PDB file of C-alpha atoms in Angstrom:
ATOM      1  CA  VAL A   1     -10.621   1.090  -7.590  1.00 82.00           C
ATOM      2  CA  GLN A   2      -7.836   3.548  -6.892  1.00 88.00           C
ATOM      3  CA  LEU A   3      -4.151   3.968  -7.646  1.00 92.00           C
ATOM      4  CA  GLN A   4      -1.652   5.062  -5.059  1.00 91.00           C
ATOM      5  CA  ALA A   5       1.798   6.292  -6.072  1.00 93.00           C
ATOM      6  CA  SER A   6       4.613   6.328  -3.524  1.00 96.00           C
ATOM      7  CA  GLY A   7       8.381   6.316  -3.183  1.00 98.00           C
ATOM      8  CA  GLY A   8       9.251   9.905  -3.976  1.00 98.00           C
ATOM      9  CA  GLY A   9      11.623  11.960  -1.882  1.00 98.00           C
ATOM     10  CA  LEU A  10      14.748  14.078  -1.807  1.00 98.00           C
ATOM     11  CA  VAL A  11      17.866  12.615  -3.381  1.00 98.00           C
ATOM     12  CA  HIS A  12      21.255  13.945  -4.434  1.00 98.00           C
ATOM     13  CA  ALA A  13      22.213  14.126  -8.090  1.00 98.00           C
ATOM     14  CA  GLY A  14      23.471  10.751  -9.248  1.00 98.00           C
ATOM     15  CA  GLY A  15      21.266   8.933  -6.776  1.00 98.00           C
ATOM     16  CA  SER A  16      18.392   6.517  -7.223  1.00 98.00           C
ATOM     17  CA  LEU A  17      14.783   6.079  -6.199  1.00 98.00           C
ATOM     18  CA  ARG A  18      12.133   3.437  -6.738  1.00 98.00           C
ATOM     19  CA  LEU A  19       8.562   4.566  -7.259  1.00 98.00           C
ATOM     20  CA  SER A  20       5.553   2.289  -6.794  1.00 97.00           C
ATOM     21  CA  CYS A  21       1.980   2.496  -8.021  1.00 96.00           C
ATOM     22  CA  SER A  22      -0.491   0.098  -6.428  1.00 94.00           C
ATOM     23  CA  VAL A  23      -4.050  -0.840  -7.282  1.00 92.00           C
ATOM     24  CA  SER A  24      -6.472  -0.791  -4.380  1.00 88.00           C
ATOM     25  CA  PRO A  25      -8.244  -3.020  -3.752  1.00 88.00           C
ATOM     26  CA  SER A  26      -5.877  -5.511  -5.337  1.00 86.00           C
ATOM     27  CA  GLY A  27      -6.952  -7.747  -8.175  1.00 87.00           C
ATOM     28  CA  GLY A  28      -7.494  -7.578 -11.894  1.00 89.00           C
ATOM     29  CA  SER A  29      -4.810  -6.923 -14.475  1.00 91.00           C
ATOM     30  CA  ILE A  30      -2.819  -4.051 -15.892  1.00 93.00           C
ATOM     31  CA  ARG A  31      -3.432  -3.802 -19.620  1.00 94.00           C
ATOM     32  CA  VAL A  32      -1.243  -0.729 -20.035  1.00 96.00           C
ATOM     33  CA  GLY A  33       0.662   1.192 -17.363  1.00 97.00           C
ATOM     34  CA  SER A  34       2.455   4.514 -17.647  1.00 98.00           C
ATOM     35  CA  TRP A  35       4.415   6.963 -15.570  1.00 98.00           C
ATOM     36  CA  TYR A  36       4.203  10.691 -16.196  1.00 98.00           C
ATOM     37  CA  ARG A  37       5.995  13.602 -14.603  1.00 98.00           C
ATOM     38  CA  GLN A  38       5.427  17.301 -14.311  1.00 97.00           C
ATOM     39  CA  ALA A  39       8.220  19.690 -13.462  1.00 96.00           C
ATOM     40  CA  PRO A  40       7.409  23.040 -11.831  1.00 91.00           C
ATOM     41  CA  GLY A  41       5.929  25.410 -14.387  1.00 93.00           C
ATOM     42  CA  GLN A  42       6.032  22.847 -17.158  1.00 96.00           C
ATOM     43  CA  ALA A  43       3.547  20.574 -18.897  1.00 97.00           C
ATOM     44  CA  ARG A  44       3.110  16.947 -17.900  1.00 97.00           C
ATOM     45  CA  GLU A  45       5.221  14.573 -19.973  1.00 97.00           C
ATOM     46  CA  LEU A  46       5.156  10.844 -20.559  1.00 98.00           C
ATOM     47  CA  VAL A  47       8.138   9.044 -19.010  1.00 98.00           C
ATOM     48  CA  ALA A  48       7.590   5.318 -19.609  1.00 98.00           C
ATOM     49  CA  THR A  49       4.943   2.770 -20.588  1.00 98.00           C
ATOM     50  CA  ILE A  50       4.564  -0.972 -20.042  1.00 98.00           C
ATOM     51  CA  THR A  51       2.070  -3.341 -21.638  1.00 96.00           C
ATOM     52  CA  SER A  52       0.353  -6.457 -20.333  1.00 93.00           C
ATOM     53  CA  ASP A  53       3.025  -8.630 -21.960  1.00 94.00           C
ATOM     54  CA  ASP A  54       5.801  -6.548 -20.375  1.00 94.00           C
ATOM     55  CA  ARG A  55       6.869  -4.632 -23.454  1.00 97.00           C
ATOM     56  CA  SER A  56       8.204  -1.244 -22.382  1.00 98.00           C
ATOM     57  CA  ASP A  57       8.914   2.090 -23.986  1.00 98.00           C
ATOM     58  CA  TYR A  58      10.699   5.168 -22.676  1.00 98.00           C
ATOM     59  CA  ALA A  59      11.019   8.850 -23.362  1.00 98.00           C
ATOM     60  CA  ASP A  60      14.408   9.656 -24.836  1.00 97.00           C
ATOM     61  CA  PHE A  61      15.380  11.748 -21.813  1.00 96.00           C
ATOM     62  CA  VAL A  62      15.194   8.719 -19.475  1.00 96.00           C
ATOM     63  CA  LYS A  63      16.388   5.870 -21.703  1.00 96.00           C
ATOM     64  CA  GLY A  64      19.148   3.921 -20.025  1.00 96.00           C
ATOM     65  CA  ARG A  65      18.432   5.511 -16.631  1.00 98.00           C
ATOM     66  CA  PHE A  66      14.852   4.574 -15.719  1.00 98.00           C
ATOM     67  CA  THR A  67      13.227   1.141 -15.766  1.00 98.00           C
ATOM     68  CA  ILE A  68       9.494   0.439 -15.689  1.00 98.00           C
ATOM     69  CA  SER A  69       8.194  -2.902 -14.444  1.00 97.00           C
ATOM     70  CA  LYS A  70       5.200  -4.542 -12.809  1.00 95.00           C
ATOM     71  CA  ASP A  71       4.797  -7.430 -10.416  1.00 90.00           C
ATOM     72  CA  SER A  72       3.555 -10.845 -11.507  1.00 75.00           C
ATOM     73  CA  ALA A  73       0.310 -10.358  -9.604  1.00 82.00           C
ATOM     74  CA  ASP A  74      -0.372  -7.286 -11.718  1.00 73.00           C
ATOM     75  CA  ASN A  75      -1.224  -5.205  -8.707  1.00 83.00           C
ATOM     76  CA  THR A  76       1.782  -2.919  -8.606  1.00 94.00           C
ATOM     77  CA  MET A  77       3.805  -1.032 -11.162  1.00 96.00           C
ATOM     78  CA  PHE A  78       7.300   0.318 -10.499  1.00 98.00           C
ATOM     79  CA  LEU A  79       9.650   2.920 -11.865  1.00 98.00           C
ATOM     80  CA  GLN A  80      13.310   2.569 -10.967  1.00 98.00           C
ATOM     81  CA  LEU A  81      15.077   5.908 -11.316  1.00 98.00           C
ATOM     82  CA  THR A  82      18.879   5.967 -11.484  1.00 98.00           C
ATOM     83  CA  ARG A  83      21.554   8.564 -12.267  1.00 98.00           C
ATOM     84  CA  LEU A  84      19.139  11.289 -11.326  1.00 98.00           C
ATOM     85  CA  THR A  85      19.777  14.893 -12.263  1.00 97.00           C
ATOM     86  CA  SER A  86      18.118  18.117 -11.161  1.00 96.00           C
ATOM     87  CA  GLU A  87      16.135  18.061 -14.405  1.00 96.00           C
ATOM     88  CA  ASP A  88      14.344  14.939 -13.146  1.00 97.00           C
ATOM     89  CA  THR A  89      12.728  16.937 -10.354  1.00 97.00           C
ATOM     90  CA  GLY A  90       8.949  16.894 -10.509  1.00 98.00           C
ATOM     91  CA  VAL A  91       5.733  15.217  -9.500  1.00 98.00           C
ATOM     92  CA  TYR A  92       5.568  11.681 -10.841  1.00 98.00           C
ATOM     93  CA  SER A  93       2.111  10.226 -11.378  1.00 97.00           C
ATOM     94  CA  CYS A  94       0.912   6.866 -12.634  1.00 97.00           C
ATOM     95  CA  TYR A  95      -1.783   5.743 -15.028  1.00 97.00           C
ATOM     96  CA  MET A  96      -3.253   2.320 -15.710  1.00 96.00           C
ATOM     97  CA  LEU A  97      -5.664   0.915 -18.223  1.00 95.00           C
ATOM     98  CA  HIS A  98      -7.006  -1.694 -15.819  1.00 93.00           C
ATOM     99  CA  ARG A  99      -9.354  -4.642 -16.140  1.00 92.00           C
ATOM    100  CA  ARG A 100     -11.022  -5.894 -13.005  1.00 87.00           C
ATOM    101  CA  GLY A 101     -11.644  -9.388 -14.331  1.00 87.00           C
ATOM    102  CA  ILE A 102     -12.135 -11.493 -17.422  1.00 86.00           C
ATOM    103  CA  GLY A 103     -15.022 -10.204 -19.491  1.00 88.00           C
ATOM    104  CA  ARG A 104     -15.228  -6.959 -17.584  1.00 91.00           C
ATOM    105  CA  PRO A 105     -14.570  -3.608 -19.256  1.00 93.00           C
ATOM    106  CA  THR A 106     -11.296  -1.766 -18.866  1.00 93.00           C
ATOM    107  CA  ARG A 107     -11.139   1.539 -17.073  1.00 94.00           C
ATOM    108  CA  ASP A 108      -8.687   4.430 -16.924  1.00 96.00           C
ATOM    109  CA  LEU A 109      -7.117   4.893 -13.512  1.00 95.00           C
ATOM    110  CA  TRP A 110      -4.931   7.788 -12.378  1.00 94.00           C
ATOM    111  CA  GLY A 111      -2.889   7.898  -9.202  1.00 91.00           C
ATOM    112  CA  ARG A 112      -2.040  10.972  -7.202  1.00 90.00           C
ATOM    113  CA  GLY A 113       1.531  12.012  -7.771  1.00 94.00           C
ATOM    114  CA  THR A 114       4.614  11.556  -5.658  1.00 97.00           C
ATOM    115  CA  LEU A 115       7.235  14.311  -5.531  1.00 98.00           C
ATOM    116  CA  VAL A 116      10.810  13.626  -6.585  1.00 98.00           C
ATOM    117  CA  THR A 117      13.338  16.330  -5.740  1.00 98.00           C
ATOM    118  CA  VAL A 118      16.915  16.018  -6.966  1.00 98.00           C
ATOM    119  CA  SER A 119      19.454  18.327  -5.383  1.00 97.00           C
ATOM    120  CA  SER A 120      22.535  19.281  -7.350  1.00 88.00           C
TER     121      SER A 120
END
């Protein structure tokens, strides 16, 4: 089982992007999902988290601007980025605590990052 993050790109300050993180092969359920980011020369930081019952939590620096969600099939997680600033530039990666099926153990999954570049 693998995660694939996508949706990054170059955007002007004030713009928006939508990142996706998909489970492959599809199936199972997301118990916990998170987005992280790492700016050049800086440590990785937690951006947002969503639980299996769709409760979400955000880092203070993205509250009101970013929205985390997942689809009803539990195969894809999203991060909607709005009102972007140059400080949002970085590699965004996804994490899932994933369960393949009822009665099966959970496993930690990490997706390769997608680069978001915000030009001022």
